[in-house]
Tab-separated table of C-alpha atoms and ligand atoms in Angstrom:
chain	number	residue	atom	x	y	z
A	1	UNK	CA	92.918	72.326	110.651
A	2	UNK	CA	95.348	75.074	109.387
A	3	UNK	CA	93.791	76.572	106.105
A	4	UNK	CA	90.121	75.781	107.425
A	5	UNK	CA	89.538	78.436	109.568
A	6	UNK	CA	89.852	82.304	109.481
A	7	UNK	CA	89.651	84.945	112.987
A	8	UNK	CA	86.583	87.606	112.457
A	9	UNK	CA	86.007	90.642	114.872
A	10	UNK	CA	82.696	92.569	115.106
A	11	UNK	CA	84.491	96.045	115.549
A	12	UNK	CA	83.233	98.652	118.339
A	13	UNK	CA	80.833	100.476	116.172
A	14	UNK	CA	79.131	97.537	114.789
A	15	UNK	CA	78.570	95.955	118.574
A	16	UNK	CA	77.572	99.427	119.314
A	17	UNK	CA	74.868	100.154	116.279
A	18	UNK	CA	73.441	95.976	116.876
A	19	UNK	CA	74.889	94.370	114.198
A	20	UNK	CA	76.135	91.379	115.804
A	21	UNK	CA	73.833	89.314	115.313
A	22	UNK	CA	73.076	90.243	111.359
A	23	UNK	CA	76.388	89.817	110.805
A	24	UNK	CA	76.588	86.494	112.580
A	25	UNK	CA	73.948	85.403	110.608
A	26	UNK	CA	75.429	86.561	107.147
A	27	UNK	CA	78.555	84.491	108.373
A	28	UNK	CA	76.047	81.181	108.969
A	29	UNK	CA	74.251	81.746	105.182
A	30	UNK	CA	77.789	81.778	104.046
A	31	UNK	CA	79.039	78.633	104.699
A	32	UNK	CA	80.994	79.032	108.321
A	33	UNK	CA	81.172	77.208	110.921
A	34	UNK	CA	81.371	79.208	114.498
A	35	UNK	CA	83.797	77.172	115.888
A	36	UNK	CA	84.879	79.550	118.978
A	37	UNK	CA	83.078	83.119	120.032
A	38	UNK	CA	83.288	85.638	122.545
A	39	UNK	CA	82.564	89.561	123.495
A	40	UNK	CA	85.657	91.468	124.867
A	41	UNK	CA	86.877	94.545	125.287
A	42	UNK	CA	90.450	94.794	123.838
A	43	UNK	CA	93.003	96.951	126.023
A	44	UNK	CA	95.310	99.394	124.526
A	45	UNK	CA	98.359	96.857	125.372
A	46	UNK	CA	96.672	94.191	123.423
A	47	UNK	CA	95.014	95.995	120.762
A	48	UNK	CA	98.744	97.310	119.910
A	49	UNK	CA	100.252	93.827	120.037
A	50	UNK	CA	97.175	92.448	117.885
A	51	UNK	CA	97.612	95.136	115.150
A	52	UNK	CA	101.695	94.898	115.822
A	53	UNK	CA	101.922	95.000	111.855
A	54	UNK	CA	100.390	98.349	111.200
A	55	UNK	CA	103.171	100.064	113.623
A	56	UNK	CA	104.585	103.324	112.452
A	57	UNK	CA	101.703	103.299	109.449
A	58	UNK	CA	99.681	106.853	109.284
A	59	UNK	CA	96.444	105.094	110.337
A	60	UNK	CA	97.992	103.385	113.547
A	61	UNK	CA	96.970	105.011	116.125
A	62	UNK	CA	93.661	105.944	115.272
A	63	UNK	CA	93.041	102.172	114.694
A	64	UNK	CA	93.839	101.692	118.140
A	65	UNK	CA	91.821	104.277	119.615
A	66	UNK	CA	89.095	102.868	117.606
A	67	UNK	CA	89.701	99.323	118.647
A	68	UNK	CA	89.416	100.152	122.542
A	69	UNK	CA	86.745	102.248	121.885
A	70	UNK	CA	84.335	99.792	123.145
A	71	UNK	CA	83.520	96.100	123.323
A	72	UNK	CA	83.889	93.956	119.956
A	73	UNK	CA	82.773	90.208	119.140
A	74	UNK	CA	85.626	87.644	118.362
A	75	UNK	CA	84.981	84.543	116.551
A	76	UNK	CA	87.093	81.452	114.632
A	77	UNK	CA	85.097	80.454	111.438
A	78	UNK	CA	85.241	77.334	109.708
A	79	UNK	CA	85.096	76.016	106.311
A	80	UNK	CA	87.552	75.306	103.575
A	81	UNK	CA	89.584	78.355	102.299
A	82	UNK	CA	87.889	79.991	104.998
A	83	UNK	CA	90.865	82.979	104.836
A	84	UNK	CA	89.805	83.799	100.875
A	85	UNK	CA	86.201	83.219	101.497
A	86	UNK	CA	85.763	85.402	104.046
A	87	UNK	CA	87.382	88.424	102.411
A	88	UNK	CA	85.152	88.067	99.474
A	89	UNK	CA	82.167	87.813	102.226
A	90	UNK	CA	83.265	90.864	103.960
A	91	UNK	CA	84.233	93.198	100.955
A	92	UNK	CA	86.699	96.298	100.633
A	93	UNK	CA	88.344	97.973	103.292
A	94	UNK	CA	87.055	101.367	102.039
A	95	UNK	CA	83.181	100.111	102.498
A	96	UNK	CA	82.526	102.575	99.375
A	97	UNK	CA	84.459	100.330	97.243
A	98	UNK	CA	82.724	97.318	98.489
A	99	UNK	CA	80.458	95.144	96.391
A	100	UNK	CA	76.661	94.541	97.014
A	101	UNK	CA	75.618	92.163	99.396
A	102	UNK	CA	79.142	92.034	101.325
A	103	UNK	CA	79.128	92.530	105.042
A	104	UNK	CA	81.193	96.053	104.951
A	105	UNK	CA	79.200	97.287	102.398
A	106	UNK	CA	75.587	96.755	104.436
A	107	UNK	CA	77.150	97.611	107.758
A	108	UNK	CA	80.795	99.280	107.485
A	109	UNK	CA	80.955	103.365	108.034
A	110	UNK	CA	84.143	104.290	106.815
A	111	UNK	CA	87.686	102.999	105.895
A	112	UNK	CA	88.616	102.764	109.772
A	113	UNK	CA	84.824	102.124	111.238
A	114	UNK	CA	84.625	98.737	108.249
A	115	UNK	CA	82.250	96.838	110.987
A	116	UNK	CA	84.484	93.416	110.807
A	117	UNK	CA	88.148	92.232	110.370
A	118	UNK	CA	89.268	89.117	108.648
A	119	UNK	CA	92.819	87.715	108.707
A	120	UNK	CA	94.507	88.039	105.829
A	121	UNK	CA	96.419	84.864	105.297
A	122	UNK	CA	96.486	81.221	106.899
A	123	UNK	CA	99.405	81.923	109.167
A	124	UNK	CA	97.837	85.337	110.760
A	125	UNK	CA	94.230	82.992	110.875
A	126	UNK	CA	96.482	80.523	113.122
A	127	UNK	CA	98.746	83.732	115.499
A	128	UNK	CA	95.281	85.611	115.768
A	129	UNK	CA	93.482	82.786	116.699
A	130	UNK	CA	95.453	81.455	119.695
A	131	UNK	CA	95.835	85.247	120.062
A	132	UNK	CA	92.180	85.674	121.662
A	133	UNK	CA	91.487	81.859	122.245
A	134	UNK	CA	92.647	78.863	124.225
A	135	UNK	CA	92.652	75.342	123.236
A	136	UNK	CA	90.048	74.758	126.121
A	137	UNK	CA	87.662	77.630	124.125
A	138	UNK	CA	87.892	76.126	120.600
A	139	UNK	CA	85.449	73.508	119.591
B	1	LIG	P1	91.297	93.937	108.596
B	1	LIG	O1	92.751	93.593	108.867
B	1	LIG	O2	90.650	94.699	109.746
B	1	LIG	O3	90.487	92.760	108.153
B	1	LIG	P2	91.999	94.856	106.004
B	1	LIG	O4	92.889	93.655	105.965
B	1	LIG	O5	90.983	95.020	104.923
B	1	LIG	O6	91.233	94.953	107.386
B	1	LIG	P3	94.358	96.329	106.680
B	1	LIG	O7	95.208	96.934	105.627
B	1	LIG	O8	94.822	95.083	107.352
B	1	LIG	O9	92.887	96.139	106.065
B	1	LIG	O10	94.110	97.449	107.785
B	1	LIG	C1	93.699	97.088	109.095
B	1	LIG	C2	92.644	98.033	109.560
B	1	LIG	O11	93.221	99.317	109.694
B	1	LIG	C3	91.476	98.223	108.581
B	1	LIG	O12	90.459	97.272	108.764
B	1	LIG	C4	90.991	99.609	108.945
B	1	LIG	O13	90.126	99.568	110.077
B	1	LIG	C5	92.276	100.320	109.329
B	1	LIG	N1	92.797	101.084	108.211
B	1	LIG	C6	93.496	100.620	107.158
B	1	LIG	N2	93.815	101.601	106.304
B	1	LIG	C7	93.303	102.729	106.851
B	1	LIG	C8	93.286	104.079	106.466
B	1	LIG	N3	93.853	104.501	105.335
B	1	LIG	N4	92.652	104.970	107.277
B	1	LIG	C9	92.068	104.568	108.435
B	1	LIG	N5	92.041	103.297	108.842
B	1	LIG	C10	92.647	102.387	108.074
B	2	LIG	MG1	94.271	93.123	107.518
C-alpha cells in the first residue's frame, strides 16, 4: 500500500470555523479514498513529537501552540500518488500564494492557520500514519 496513501489533518481553526465537512468533501470530488478518520485533540507532548522535524525552526513553537489549540480531524487518504496529489489539492503553504480552487486557498487564514496538512513524502505518509492510527483503525 506504501505510495497509495497520504495522512491529512483538518487543523484547529478549520474544525473551529466548520470546514470539516467541505473539506472532506473536496477530498471525495478529488479522487480519495477515506480509508481511516478520526477527531482528536493533539497534546503538547505529541504535537512536538509529530512536528519533531520543524525543531529549533523560527515558526516552531507557534505551530505547536496552534496545533493544541483545539480539536483537529485526522484522516489516511487513498489513491495512487496520493502524497503528490494531495499537495496539488491542498495548495501553498502561504494560502495567498495558493491557486484557485485548492483547499488552502478557499479555507486557509494565514501561513500558520493553512486549514489542512499533507505529508510531504511516502515515508512521512507511512511514520504519520501509524503515528495517529492502529492497524485495528485502518480499513
Ligand atoms: P504541512 O506539513 O502542514 O502540510 P507544509 O508541508 O506546506 O505544511 P511545512 O514546511 O511542512 O509546510 O511547515 C509545517 C507547518 O508549519 C505549515 O503547515 C505551517 O502551519 C507552519 N509553518 C511553516 N512555515 C511557517 C512560517 N514561516 N510561519 C508560520 N508557520 C509556518
Ligand atoms: Mg510539511
Amino acid at each position: 500500500m506504501n505510495g497509495r496513501y497520504t495522512l491529512t489533518i483538518v487543523k484547529p481553526r478549520a474544525v473551529e470555523k466548520g470546514y470539516t465537512a467541505p473539506i472532506l468533501n473536496m477530498i471525495h470530488e478529488g479522487g480519495f479514498r477515506i480509508s481511516a478518520l478520526k477527531m482528536l485533540r493533539f497534546n503538547r507532548d505529541d504535537a512536538e513529537r509529530f512536528y519533531e522535524v520543524h525543531r529549533g525552526r523560527p515558526f516552531y513553537e507557534g505551530l505547536i501552540e496552534f496545533m493544541i489549540s483545539g480539536p483537529i480531524v485526522v484522516a489516511i487518504l487513498e489513491k495512487e500518488h496520493a502524497v503528490e496529489d494531495f499537495r496539488k489539492l491542498i495548495g501553498n503553504t502561504d494560502p495567498a500564494l495558493a491557486e484557485e480552487g485548492t483547499i488552502r486557498k478557499l479555507y486557509a487564514e494565514s501561513v500558520r492557520s493553512n486549514a489542512v496538512h499533507g505529508s510531504d513524502s511516502d515515508e512521512n505518509a507511512a511514520r504519520e500514519a501509524s503515528f495517529f492510527f492502529s492497524t485495528a483503525e485502518r480499513f
